[in-house]
XYZ file of C-alpha atoms in Angstrom:
164
model
C -34.445 22.690 2.202
C -34.047 19.291 2.858
C -34.527 18.190 -1.101
C -31.342 20.437 -1.715
C -29.680 18.908 1.197
C -30.376 15.206 -0.941
C -29.061 16.707 -4.180
C -26.357 17.513 -2.278
C -25.571 14.810 -0.936
C -26.311 12.956 -4.486
C -23.976 14.884 -6.573
C -21.053 14.690 -3.556
C -21.476 10.533 -3.853
C -21.733 10.730 -7.552
C -18.915 13.284 -8.043
C -16.660 10.792 -5.510
C -17.457 7.840 -7.635
C -16.498 9.246 -10.705
C -13.336 10.709 -10.082
C -11.881 6.745 -8.590
C -9.202 6.350 -10.793
C -9.008 3.955 -13.389
C -5.441 1.927 -13.052
C -4.029 -0.047 -16.239
C -3.844 -3.585 -15.553
C -0.989 -3.897 -18.457
C 1.211 -0.652 -16.503
C 0.864 -2.504 -12.630
C 3.053 -5.039 -14.506
C 6.734 -5.335 -13.282
C 8.689 -4.991 -9.913
C 7.744 -1.973 -7.941
C 10.222 -0.554 -5.556
C 9.350 1.279 -1.823
C 10.208 5.414 -2.478
C 8.338 6.240 0.838
C 5.834 4.791 3.205
C 3.513 6.426 6.202
C -0.157 7.222 7.804
C -2.279 10.001 7.630
C -2.426 11.685 11.395
C -4.930 14.530 11.836
C -5.615 14.458 8.113
C -1.444 15.382 7.296
C 0.760 12.692 5.985
C 3.693 11.530 8.696
C 6.789 9.736 6.370
C 8.238 6.973 8.581
C 11.929 7.397 8.556
C 13.409 4.375 6.280
C 16.767 3.928 5.403
C 17.676 1.936 2.217
C 17.332 -1.582 3.863
C 13.429 -0.896 4.704
C 13.472 1.038 1.226
C 14.454 -2.117 -0.638
C 10.484 -3.521 -0.206
C 9.373 -4.404 -3.251
C 6.585 -6.192 -5.458
C 7.056 -8.064 -8.406
C 2.942 -8.137 -10.323
C 2.704 -10.476 -13.048
C 0.433 -10.799 -15.558
C -0.842 -14.588 -14.314
C -2.049 -12.675 -11.832
C -0.119 -13.491 -8.691
C 2.854 -10.981 -7.230
C 5.396 -11.429 -4.995
C 6.246 -9.254 -1.724
C 9.567 -9.066 -1.238
C 9.776 -7.498 2.860
C 13.440 -6.079 3.700
C 13.797 -5.845 7.714
C 16.729 -4.033 9.692
C 19.489 -1.705 9.142
C 21.821 -1.304 6.825
C 23.765 -2.747 9.434
C 21.230 -5.525 10.184
C 18.464 -5.890 6.961
C 17.544 -9.052 6.140
C 15.213 -10.132 3.802
C 12.024 -12.295 4.972
C 10.681 -15.171 3.213
C 8.766 -13.899 -0.151
C 4.729 -13.828 0.094
C 3.029 -15.322 -3.077
C -0.532 -13.682 -3.220
C -3.029 -13.771 -6.035
C -4.015 -10.110 -7.420
C -7.178 -8.565 -9.185
C -8.172 -5.162 -9.374
C -11.546 -4.212 -8.393
C -11.326 -0.596 -10.161
C -9.044 1.368 -8.541
C -8.880 -1.288 -5.152
C -6.438 -3.355 -5.365
C -7.249 -7.097 -3.717
C -4.698 -9.185 -2.494
C -5.553 -13.324 -1.083
C -2.991 -15.516 -0.411
C -3.950 -18.522 2.820
C -7.057 -16.993 4.028
C -5.871 -13.347 3.611
C -7.727 -10.719 1.864
C -6.474 -6.873 1.971
C -8.440 -3.929 -0.030
C -5.682 -1.438 -1.380
C -6.560 2.122 -2.987
C -4.288 2.151 -5.901
C -3.172 5.458 -7.237
C -1.265 6.291 -10.132
C 0.696 9.768 -8.568
C 2.143 12.412 -11.383
C 5.175 11.177 -11.182
C 4.789 7.296 -12.383
C 4.957 6.430 -8.281
C 2.315 4.422 -7.264
C 0.554 4.707 -3.863
C -1.261 1.835 -2.210
C -3.413 2.949 0.987
C -4.800 0.607 3.176
C -8.912 0.436 3.387
C -9.958 0.482 6.188
C -11.539 -2.306 8.157
C -14.222 -1.090 10.261
C -13.590 -1.554 13.793
C -14.886 -1.071 17.514
C -13.549 0.098 19.975
C -11.188 -1.879 22.289
C -11.126 0.364 25.186
C -7.690 0.534 25.346
C -6.302 3.275 23.732
C -3.512 2.836 22.079
C -4.441 -0.461 20.326
C -7.847 1.653 19.063
C -5.315 4.509 17.559
C -3.021 1.530 15.583
C -6.814 -0.050 14.697
C -7.545 3.393 12.392
C -4.633 4.423 11.765
C -4.690 4.783 7.336
C -1.359 3.329 6.189
C 0.126 3.945 2.578
C 3.174 3.191 0.558
C 4.282 4.456 -2.783
C 6.271 2.703 -4.994
C 8.252 2.996 -7.797
C 9.026 1.254 -11.449
C 11.695 -0.290 -11.681
C 13.017 -1.432 -14.808
C 15.274 -4.579 -12.689
C 15.256 -6.134 -9.898
C 15.482 -4.950 -6.635
C 18.103 -5.341 -3.639
C 19.902 -2.997 -1.056
C 23.062 -2.629 -3.194
C 24.028 -0.003 0.499
C 23.099 -3.075 2.722
C 24.779 -5.320 4.731
C 22.682 -8.512 4.519
C 21.987 -11.295 7.123
C 20.876 -14.346 6.922
C 18.081 -15.521 8.919
C 19.130 -18.036 11.481
């Protein structure tokens, strides 16, 4: 009985490894605009209620392994763009690694059928803090889905506010 459990575990581990998607590096180069964002709660995707301002967030991947991330915040009337953040990027199989000034982030990538790019944060090991709300936040898996664009991204419907 124990032998079959070990064989089953080995098969599951092998199949999980084989099913990892290879990401085409050349296909990643370009402008990717946020289409939807959310988190996984009790095995179900919960989509965040973002308007056109927040949905203007985007990545610009370059062939020199740099990527610019433009972050929009606010709503249609108070939309502002934060400073563009530049990272070094590399792919390790289906995992995107972003590095900048001591920060290292890991994101599981998946190219979806419609040509969308799904980025799911790889959950880091965390120990319980005793604060129920903080522990829930630390253990929540977040994801973003981006769609490739043919031109730079901005928020045409937003009244952009200059950040002081």
